[in-house]
Tab-separated table of C-alpha atoms in Angstrom:
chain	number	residue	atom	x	y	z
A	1110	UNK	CA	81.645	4.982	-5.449
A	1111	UNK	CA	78.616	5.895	-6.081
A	1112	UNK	CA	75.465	4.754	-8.502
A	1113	UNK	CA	73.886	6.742	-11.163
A	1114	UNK	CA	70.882	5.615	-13.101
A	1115	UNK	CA	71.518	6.983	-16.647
A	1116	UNK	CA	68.283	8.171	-19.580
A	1117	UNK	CA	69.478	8.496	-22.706
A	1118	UNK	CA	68.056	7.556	-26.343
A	1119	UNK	CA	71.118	8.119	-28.265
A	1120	UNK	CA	72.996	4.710	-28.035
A	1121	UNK	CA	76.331	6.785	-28.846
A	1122	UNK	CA	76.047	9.341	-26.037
A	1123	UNK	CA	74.961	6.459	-23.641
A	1124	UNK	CA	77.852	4.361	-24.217
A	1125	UNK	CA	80.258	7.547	-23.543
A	1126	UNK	CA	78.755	8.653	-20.620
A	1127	UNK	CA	78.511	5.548	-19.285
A	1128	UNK	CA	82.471	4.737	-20.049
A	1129	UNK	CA	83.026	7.539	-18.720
A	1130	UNK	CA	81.914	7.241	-15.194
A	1131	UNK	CA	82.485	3.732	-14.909
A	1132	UNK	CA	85.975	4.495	-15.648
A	1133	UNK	CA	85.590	7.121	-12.888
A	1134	UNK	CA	84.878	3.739	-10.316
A	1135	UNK	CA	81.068	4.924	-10.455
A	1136	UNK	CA	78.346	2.014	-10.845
A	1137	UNK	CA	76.066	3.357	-13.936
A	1138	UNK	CA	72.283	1.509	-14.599
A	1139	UNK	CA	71.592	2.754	-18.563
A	1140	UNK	CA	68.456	2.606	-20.275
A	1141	UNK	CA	67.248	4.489	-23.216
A	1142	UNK	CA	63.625	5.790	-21.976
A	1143	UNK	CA	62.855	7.562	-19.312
A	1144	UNK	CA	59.960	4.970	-18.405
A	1145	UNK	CA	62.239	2.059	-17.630
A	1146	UNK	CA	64.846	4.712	-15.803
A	1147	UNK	CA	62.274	5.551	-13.560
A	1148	UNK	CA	61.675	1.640	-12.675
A	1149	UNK	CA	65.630	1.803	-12.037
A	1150	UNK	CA	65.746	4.644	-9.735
A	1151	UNK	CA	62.535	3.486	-7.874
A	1152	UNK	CA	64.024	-0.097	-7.231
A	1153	UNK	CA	67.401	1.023	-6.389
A	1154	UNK	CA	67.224	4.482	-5.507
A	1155	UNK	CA	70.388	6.136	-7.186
A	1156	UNK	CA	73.052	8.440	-5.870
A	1157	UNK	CA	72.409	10.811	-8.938
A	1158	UNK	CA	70.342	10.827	-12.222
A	1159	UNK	CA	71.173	11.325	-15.526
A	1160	UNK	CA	68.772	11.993	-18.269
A	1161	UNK	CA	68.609	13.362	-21.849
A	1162	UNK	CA	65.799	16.397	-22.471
A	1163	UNK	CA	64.272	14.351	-25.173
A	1164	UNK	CA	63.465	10.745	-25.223
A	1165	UNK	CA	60.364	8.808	-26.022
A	1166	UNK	CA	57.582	8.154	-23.549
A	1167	UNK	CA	59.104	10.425	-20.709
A	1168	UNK	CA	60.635	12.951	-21.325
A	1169	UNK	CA	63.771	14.347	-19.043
A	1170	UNK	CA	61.381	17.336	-17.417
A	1171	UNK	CA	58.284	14.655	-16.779
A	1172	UNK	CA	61.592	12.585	-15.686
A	1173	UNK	CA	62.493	15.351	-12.926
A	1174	UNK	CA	58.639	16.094	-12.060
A	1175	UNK	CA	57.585	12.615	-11.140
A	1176	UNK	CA	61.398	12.300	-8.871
A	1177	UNK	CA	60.638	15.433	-7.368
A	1178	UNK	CA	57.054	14.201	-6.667
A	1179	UNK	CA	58.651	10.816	-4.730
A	1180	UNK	CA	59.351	11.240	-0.971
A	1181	UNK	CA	62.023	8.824	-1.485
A	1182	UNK	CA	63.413	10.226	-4.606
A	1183	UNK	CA	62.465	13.965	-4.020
A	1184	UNK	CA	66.214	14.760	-2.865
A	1185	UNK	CA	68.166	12.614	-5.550
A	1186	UNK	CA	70.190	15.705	-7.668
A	1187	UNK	CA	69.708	15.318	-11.575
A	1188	UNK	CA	71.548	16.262	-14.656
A	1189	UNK	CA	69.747	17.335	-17.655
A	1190	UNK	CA	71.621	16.474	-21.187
A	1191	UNK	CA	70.753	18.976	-23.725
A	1192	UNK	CA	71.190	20.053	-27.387
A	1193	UNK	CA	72.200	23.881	-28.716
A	1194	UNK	CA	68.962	24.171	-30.082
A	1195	UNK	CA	67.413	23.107	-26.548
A	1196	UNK	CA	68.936	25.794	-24.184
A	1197	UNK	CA	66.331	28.272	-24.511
A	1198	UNK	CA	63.963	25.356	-22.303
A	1199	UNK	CA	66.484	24.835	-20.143
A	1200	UNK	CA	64.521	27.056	-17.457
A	1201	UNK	CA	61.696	24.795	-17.487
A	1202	UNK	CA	64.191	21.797	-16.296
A	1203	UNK	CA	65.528	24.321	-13.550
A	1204	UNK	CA	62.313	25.328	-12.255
A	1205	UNK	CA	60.960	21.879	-12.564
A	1206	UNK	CA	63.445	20.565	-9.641
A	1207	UNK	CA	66.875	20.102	-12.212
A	1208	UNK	CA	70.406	20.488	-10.332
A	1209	UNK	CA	72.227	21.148	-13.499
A	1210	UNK	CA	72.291	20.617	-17.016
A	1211	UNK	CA	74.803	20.074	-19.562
A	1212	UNK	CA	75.129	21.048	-23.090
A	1213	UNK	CA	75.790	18.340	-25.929
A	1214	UNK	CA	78.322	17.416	-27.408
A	1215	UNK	CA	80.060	17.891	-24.081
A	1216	UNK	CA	83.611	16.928	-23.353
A	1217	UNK	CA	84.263	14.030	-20.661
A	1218	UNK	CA	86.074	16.129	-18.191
A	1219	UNK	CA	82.949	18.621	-17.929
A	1220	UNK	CA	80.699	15.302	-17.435
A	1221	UNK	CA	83.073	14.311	-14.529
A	1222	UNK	CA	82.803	18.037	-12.984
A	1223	UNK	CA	79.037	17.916	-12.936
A	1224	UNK	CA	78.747	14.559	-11.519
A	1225	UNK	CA	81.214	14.992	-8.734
A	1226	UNK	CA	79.548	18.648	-8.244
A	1227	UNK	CA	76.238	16.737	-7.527
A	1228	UNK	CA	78.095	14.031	-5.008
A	1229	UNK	CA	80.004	16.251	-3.238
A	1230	UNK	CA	77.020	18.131	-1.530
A	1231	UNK	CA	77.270	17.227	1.486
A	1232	UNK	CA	80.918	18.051	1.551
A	1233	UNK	CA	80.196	21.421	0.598
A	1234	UNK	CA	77.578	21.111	3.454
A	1235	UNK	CA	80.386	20.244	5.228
A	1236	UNK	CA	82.180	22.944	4.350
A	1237	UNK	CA	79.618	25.598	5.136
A	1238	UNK	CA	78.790	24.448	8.535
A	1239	UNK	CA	82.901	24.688	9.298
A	1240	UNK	CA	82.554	28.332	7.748
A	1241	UNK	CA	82.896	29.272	11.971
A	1242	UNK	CA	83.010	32.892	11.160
A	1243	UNK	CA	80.397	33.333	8.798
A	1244	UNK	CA	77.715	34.782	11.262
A	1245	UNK	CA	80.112	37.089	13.271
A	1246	UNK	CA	81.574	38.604	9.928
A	1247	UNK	CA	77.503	39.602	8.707
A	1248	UNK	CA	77.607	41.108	11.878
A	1249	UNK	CA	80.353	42.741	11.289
A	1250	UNK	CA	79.260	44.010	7.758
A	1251	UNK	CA	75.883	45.358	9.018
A	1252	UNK	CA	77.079	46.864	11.975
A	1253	UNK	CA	80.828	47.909	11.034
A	1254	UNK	CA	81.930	47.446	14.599
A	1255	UNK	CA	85.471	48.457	15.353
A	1256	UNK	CA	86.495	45.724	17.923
A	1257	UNK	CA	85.001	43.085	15.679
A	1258	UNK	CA	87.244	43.639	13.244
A	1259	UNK	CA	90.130	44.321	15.565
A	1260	UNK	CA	89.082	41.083	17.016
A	1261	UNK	CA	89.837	39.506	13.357
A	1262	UNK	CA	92.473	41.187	12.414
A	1263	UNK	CA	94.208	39.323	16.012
A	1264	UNK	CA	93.396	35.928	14.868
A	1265	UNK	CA	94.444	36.238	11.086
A	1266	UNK	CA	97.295	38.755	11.620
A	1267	UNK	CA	99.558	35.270	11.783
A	1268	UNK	CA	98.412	34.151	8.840
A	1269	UNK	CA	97.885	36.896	6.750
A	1270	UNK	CA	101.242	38.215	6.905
A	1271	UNK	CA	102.718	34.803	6.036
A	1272	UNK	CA	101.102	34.347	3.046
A	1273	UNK	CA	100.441	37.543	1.643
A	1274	UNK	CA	102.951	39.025	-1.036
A	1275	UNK	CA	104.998	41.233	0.135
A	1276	UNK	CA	107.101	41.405	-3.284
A	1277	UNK	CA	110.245	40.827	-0.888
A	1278	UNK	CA	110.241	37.059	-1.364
A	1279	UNK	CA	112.343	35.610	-4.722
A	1280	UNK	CA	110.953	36.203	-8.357
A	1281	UNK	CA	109.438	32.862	-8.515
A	1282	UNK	CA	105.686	32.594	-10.005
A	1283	UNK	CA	103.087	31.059	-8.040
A	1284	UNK	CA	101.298	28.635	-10.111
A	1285	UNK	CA	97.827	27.473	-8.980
A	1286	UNK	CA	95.726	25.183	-10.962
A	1287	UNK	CA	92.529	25.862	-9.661
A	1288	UNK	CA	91.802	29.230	-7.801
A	1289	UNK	CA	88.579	31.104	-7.555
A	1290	UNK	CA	88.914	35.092	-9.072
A	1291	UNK	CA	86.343	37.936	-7.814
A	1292	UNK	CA	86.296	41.122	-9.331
A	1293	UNK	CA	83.863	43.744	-8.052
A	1294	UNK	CA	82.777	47.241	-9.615
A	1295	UNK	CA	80.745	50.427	-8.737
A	1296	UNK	CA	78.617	51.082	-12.299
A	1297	UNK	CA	77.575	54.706	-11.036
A	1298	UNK	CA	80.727	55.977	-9.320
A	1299	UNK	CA	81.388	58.417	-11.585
A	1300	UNK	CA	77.584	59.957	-11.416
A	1301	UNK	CA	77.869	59.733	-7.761
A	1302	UNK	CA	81.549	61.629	-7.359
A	1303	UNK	CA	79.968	63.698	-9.622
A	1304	UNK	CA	77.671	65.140	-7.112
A	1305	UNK	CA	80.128	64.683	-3.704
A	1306	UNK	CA	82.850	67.252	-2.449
A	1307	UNK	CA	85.852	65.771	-1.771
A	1308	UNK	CA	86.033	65.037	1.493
A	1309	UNK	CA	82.426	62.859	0.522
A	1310	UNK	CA	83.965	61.042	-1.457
A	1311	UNK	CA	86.794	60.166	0.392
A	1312	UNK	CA	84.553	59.082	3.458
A	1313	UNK	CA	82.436	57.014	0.846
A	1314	UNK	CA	85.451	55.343	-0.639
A	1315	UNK	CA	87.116	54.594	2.347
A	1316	UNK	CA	83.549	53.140	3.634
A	1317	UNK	CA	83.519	50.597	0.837
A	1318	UNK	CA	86.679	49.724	0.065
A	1319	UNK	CA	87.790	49.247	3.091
A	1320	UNK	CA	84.816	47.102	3.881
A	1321	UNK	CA	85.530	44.679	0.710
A	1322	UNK	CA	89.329	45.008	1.335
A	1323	UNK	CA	88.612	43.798	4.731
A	1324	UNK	CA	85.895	41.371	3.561
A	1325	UNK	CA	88.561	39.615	1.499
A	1326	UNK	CA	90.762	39.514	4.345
A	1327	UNK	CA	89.123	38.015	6.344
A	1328	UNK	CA	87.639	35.033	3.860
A	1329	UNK	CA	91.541	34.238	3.417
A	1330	UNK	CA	92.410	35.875	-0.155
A	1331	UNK	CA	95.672	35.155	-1.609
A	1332	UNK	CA	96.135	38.479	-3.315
A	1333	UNK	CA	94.095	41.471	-3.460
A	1334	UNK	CA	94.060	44.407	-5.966
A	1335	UNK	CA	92.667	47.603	-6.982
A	1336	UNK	CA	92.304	47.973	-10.773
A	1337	UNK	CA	90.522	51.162	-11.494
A	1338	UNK	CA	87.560	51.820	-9.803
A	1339	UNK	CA	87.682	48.035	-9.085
A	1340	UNK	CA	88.541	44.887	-6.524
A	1341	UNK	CA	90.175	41.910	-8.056
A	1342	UNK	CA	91.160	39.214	-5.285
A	1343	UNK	CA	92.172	35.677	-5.819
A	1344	UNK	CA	91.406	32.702	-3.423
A	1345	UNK	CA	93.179	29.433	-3.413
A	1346	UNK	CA	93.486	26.958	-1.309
A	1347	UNK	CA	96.231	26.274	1.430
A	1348	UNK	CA	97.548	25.075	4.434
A	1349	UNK	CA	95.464	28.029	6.362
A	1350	UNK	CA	92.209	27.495	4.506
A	1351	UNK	CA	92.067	23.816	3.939
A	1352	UNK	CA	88.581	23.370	5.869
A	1353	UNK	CA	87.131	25.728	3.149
A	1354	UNK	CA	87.618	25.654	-0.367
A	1355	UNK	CA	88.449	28.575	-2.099
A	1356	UNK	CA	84.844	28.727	-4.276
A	1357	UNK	CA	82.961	28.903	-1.303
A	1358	UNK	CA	85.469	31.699	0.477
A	1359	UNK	CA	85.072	33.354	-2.598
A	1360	UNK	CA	80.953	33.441	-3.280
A	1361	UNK	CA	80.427	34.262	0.828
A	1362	UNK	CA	83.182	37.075	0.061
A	1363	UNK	CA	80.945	38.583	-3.256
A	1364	UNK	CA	78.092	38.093	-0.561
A	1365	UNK	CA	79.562	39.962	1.899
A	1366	UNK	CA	80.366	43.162	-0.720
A	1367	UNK	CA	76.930	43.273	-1.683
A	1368	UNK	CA	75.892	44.006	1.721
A	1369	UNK	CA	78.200	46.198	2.486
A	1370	UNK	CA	76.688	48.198	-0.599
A	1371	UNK	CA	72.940	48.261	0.431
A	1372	UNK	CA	74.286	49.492	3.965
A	1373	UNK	CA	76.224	52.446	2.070
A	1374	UNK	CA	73.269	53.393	-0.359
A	1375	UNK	CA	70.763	53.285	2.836
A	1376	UNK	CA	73.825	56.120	4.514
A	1377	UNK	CA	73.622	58.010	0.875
A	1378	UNK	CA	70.370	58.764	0.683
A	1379	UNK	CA	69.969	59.643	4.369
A	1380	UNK	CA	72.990	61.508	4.306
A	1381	UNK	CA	72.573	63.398	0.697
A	1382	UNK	CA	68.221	63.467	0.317
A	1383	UNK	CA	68.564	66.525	-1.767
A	1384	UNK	CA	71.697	65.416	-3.929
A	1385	UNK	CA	69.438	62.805	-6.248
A	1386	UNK	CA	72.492	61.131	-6.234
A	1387	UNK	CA	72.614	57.690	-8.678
A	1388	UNK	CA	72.040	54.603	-7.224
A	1389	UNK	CA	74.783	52.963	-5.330
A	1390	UNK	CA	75.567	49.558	-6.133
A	1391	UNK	CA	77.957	46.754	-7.166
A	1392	UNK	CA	78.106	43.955	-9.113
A	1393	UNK	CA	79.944	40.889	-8.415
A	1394	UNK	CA	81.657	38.255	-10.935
A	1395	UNK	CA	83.225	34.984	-9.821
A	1396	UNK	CA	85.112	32.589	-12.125
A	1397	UNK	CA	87.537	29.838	-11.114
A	1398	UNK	CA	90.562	28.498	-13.060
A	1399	UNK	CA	93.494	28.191	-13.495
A	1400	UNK	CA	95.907	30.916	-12.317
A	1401	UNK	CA	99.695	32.109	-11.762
A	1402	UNK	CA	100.801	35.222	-9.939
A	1403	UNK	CA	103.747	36.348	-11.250
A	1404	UNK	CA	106.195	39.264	-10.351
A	1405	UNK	CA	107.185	41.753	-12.216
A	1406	UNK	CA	110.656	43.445	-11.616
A	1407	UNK	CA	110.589	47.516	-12.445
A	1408	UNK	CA	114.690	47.345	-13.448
A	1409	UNK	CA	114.398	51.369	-13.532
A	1410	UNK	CA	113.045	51.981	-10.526
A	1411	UNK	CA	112.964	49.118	-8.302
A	1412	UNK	CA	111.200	47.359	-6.804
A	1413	UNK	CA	108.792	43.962	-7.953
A	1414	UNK	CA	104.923	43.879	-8.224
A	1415	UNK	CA	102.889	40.889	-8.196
A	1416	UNK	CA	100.450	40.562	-11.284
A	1417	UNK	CA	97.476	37.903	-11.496
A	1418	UNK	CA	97.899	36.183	-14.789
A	1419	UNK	CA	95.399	33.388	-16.919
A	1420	UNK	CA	92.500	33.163	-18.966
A	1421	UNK	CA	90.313	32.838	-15.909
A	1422	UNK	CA	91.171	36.316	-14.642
A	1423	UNK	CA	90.467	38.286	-18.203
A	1424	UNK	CA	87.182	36.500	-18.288
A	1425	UNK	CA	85.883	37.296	-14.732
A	1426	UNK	CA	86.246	40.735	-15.710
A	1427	UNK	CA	84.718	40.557	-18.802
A	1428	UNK	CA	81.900	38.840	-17.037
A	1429	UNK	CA	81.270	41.392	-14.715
A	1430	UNK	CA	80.336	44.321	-16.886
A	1431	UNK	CA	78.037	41.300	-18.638
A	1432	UNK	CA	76.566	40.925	-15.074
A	1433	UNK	CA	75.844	44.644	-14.727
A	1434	UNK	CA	73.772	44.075	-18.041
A	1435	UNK	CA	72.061	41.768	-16.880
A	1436	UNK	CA	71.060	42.993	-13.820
A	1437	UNK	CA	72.738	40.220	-11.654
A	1438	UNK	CA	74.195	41.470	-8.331
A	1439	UNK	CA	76.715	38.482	-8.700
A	1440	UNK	CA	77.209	36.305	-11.975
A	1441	UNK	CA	78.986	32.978	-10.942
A	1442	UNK	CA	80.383	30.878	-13.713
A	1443	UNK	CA	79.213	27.331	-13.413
A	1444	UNK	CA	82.922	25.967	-13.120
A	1445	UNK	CA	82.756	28.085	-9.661
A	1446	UNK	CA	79.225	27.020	-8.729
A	1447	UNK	CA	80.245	23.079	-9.078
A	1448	UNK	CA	82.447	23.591	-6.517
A	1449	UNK	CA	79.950	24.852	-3.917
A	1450	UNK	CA	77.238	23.227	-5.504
A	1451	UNK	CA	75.146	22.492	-1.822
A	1452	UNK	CA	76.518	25.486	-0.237
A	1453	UNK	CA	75.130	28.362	-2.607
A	1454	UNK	CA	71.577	29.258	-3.584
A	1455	UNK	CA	71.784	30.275	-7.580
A	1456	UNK	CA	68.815	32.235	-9.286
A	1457	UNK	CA	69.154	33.037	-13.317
A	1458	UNK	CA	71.108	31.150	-15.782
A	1459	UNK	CA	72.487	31.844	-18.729
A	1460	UNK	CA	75.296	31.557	-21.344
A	1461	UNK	CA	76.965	34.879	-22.127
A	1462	UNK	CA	78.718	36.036	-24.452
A	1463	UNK	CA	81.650	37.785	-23.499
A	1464	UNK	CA	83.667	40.976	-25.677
A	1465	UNK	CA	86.692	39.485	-27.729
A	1466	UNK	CA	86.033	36.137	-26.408
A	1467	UNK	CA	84.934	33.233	-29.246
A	1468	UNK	CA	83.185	30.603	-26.418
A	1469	UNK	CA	79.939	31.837	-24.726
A	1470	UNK	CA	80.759	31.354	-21.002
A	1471	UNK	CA	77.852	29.660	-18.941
A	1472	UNK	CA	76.704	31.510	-15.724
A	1473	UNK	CA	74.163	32.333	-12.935
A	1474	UNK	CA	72.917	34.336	-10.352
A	1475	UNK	CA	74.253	33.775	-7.183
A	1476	UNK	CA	71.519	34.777	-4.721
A	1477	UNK	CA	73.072	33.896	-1.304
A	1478	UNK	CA	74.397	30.917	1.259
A	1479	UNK	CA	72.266	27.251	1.782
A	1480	UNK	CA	71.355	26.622	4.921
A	1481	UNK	CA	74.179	24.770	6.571
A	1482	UNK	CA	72.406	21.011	7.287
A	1483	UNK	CA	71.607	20.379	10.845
A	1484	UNK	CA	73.563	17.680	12.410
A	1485	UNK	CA	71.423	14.766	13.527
């Protein structure tokens, strides 16, 4: 597997970490300073590094700064283990050169997701560079070209039709124990219907929603829905979409709406230069989880419907309006960002508090695609 040189002062945390990933087949070198770890990880140059905030001598940011100032060690990804009271330094790790940090006491399963979040970039590489229509969809977005999309709609048809709910199939639930939920929102629509006829505001709708609707489409969602003046779509992974995982569908899908909204506030306010309309703009949230879609049967009139159900879907809604407070075009929690940790580019981070909710949930900014890595 692979071998991770591990910092850490605190003989109790060392020993669980380090059980922890050599029970995981992983080869661990442990020291408590971050001195003699950076003897390990020049002599054997690690697949990953591990190191606690504190420590005596070197500290885990001096840690980061002298990897990040070896040409040998520059790329090696590194985990930052933190205390609470800690958190609010955290940005000086992430600037510094940090790939991720993690908050103590920590549970093993959410060490094992960060590690194999960190060793799996270059399958999310991978995975990016197999995203084949990537480019032609931006084009399609900026340019909203008919026979683009007509062209998409031939190749998917298949597909789409086969998996997509039709609420004629049997009353069974579709359980999925990972899946990647987007919901998407327009903060100002009711300022900007406000000030559009109707006929406006049908054209506007139609120009967005159709755009995400299609967006989602085409990046393989599972099920798509309208709630309010929102999108709600859920990814997972099958047959059809095996080559991509349903994360990184998911973030180029947020991507993709985001664009599509600059494009319709640039038509706005050449369209409408004497409404002073409000400005036109979404935000994004992306969570992944656990998730079941379950039908519901309408015994009076008829009929079933098909109803996104789990924790994970309440909370990426929550974490929306959180992201329009903040600012952040797209808020991505970190259980989403792990799995396209490589593929993504991330900006802010931050643990927010969400309405009704007793657990802070820990996010960032997702600011657009990596660079897909050029074959040698």
């Amino acid at each position: 597997m692979a071998l991770i040189v591990l910092m850490e002062d605190d003989a109790a945390t060392r020993t669980l970490v380090t059980s922890v990933l050599k029970k995981d087949g992983h080869e661990v070198l442990a020291t408590e300073n971050g001195v003699h770890g950076m003897i390990m990880a020049e002599a054997r140059h690690p697949d990953l590094v591990i190191s606690d905030v504190q420590m005596p001598e070197m500290n885990g940011f001096e840690v980061v700064a002298a990897l990040r100032r070896n040409p040998a060690l520059a790329a090696t990804p590194v985990i930052l283990l933190t205390s609470l009271q800690e958190r609010a330094h955290m940005r000086i790790g992430m600037t510094t050169g940090a790939d991720d940090y993690i908050t103590k006491p920590f549970r093993p399963g959410e060490l094992r997701d960060a590690v194999a979040a960190q060793l799996n970039k270059r399958q999310r590489q991978a995975e990016l560079q197999s995203l084949a229509i990537d480019q032609a969809v931006t084009t399609a977005l900026q340019e909203q070209r008919a026979h683009l999309i007509k062209l998409y709609e031939k190749r998917l048809a298949a597909e789409l039709s086969e998996r997509w709910p039709t609420g004629q199939g049997g009353a069974a639930d579709e359980r999925f124990d990972s899946a990647s939920v987007l919901f998407v929102d327009i903060p100002h629509y009711a300022g900007v219907a406000e000030k559009l006829d109707a006929s406006e505001l049908t054209d506007l709708v139609r120009r967005f929603y159709g755009s995400a609707n299609d967006t989602a489409h085409l990046f393989g969602a599972r099920f798509i829905q309208f709630v309010g003046e929102g999108l709600l779509a859920v990814f997972t992974d099958d047959t059809n979409t095996r080559t991509v995982n349903h994360a990184l569908r998911a973030a180029r899908t947020a991507l993709g709406l985001v664009e599509s909204s600059r494009a319709i506030a640039q038509h706005l306010a050449t369209s409408y230069p004497q409404r002073r309309l409000p400005p036109f703009d979404v935000h994004v949230a992306l969570n992944t989880g656990a998730v079941t879609l379950t039908q519901l049967e309408d015994p009076l009139h008829g009929g079933k419907q098909t109803l996104p159900v789990g924790d994970v879907v309440t909370a990426t809604i929550l974490l929306q309006k959180q992201a329009r407070a903040l600012g952040w075009p797209i808020a991505a929690s970190v259980a989403t960002l792990r799995s396209v940790t490589g593929a993504v580019r991330t900006g802010r981070r931050a643990l927010i508090d969400l309405p009704g909710r007793s657990q802070s949930l820990d996010a960032a900014e997702l600011v657009g695609m990596a660079q897909p890595a050029e074959s040698s």
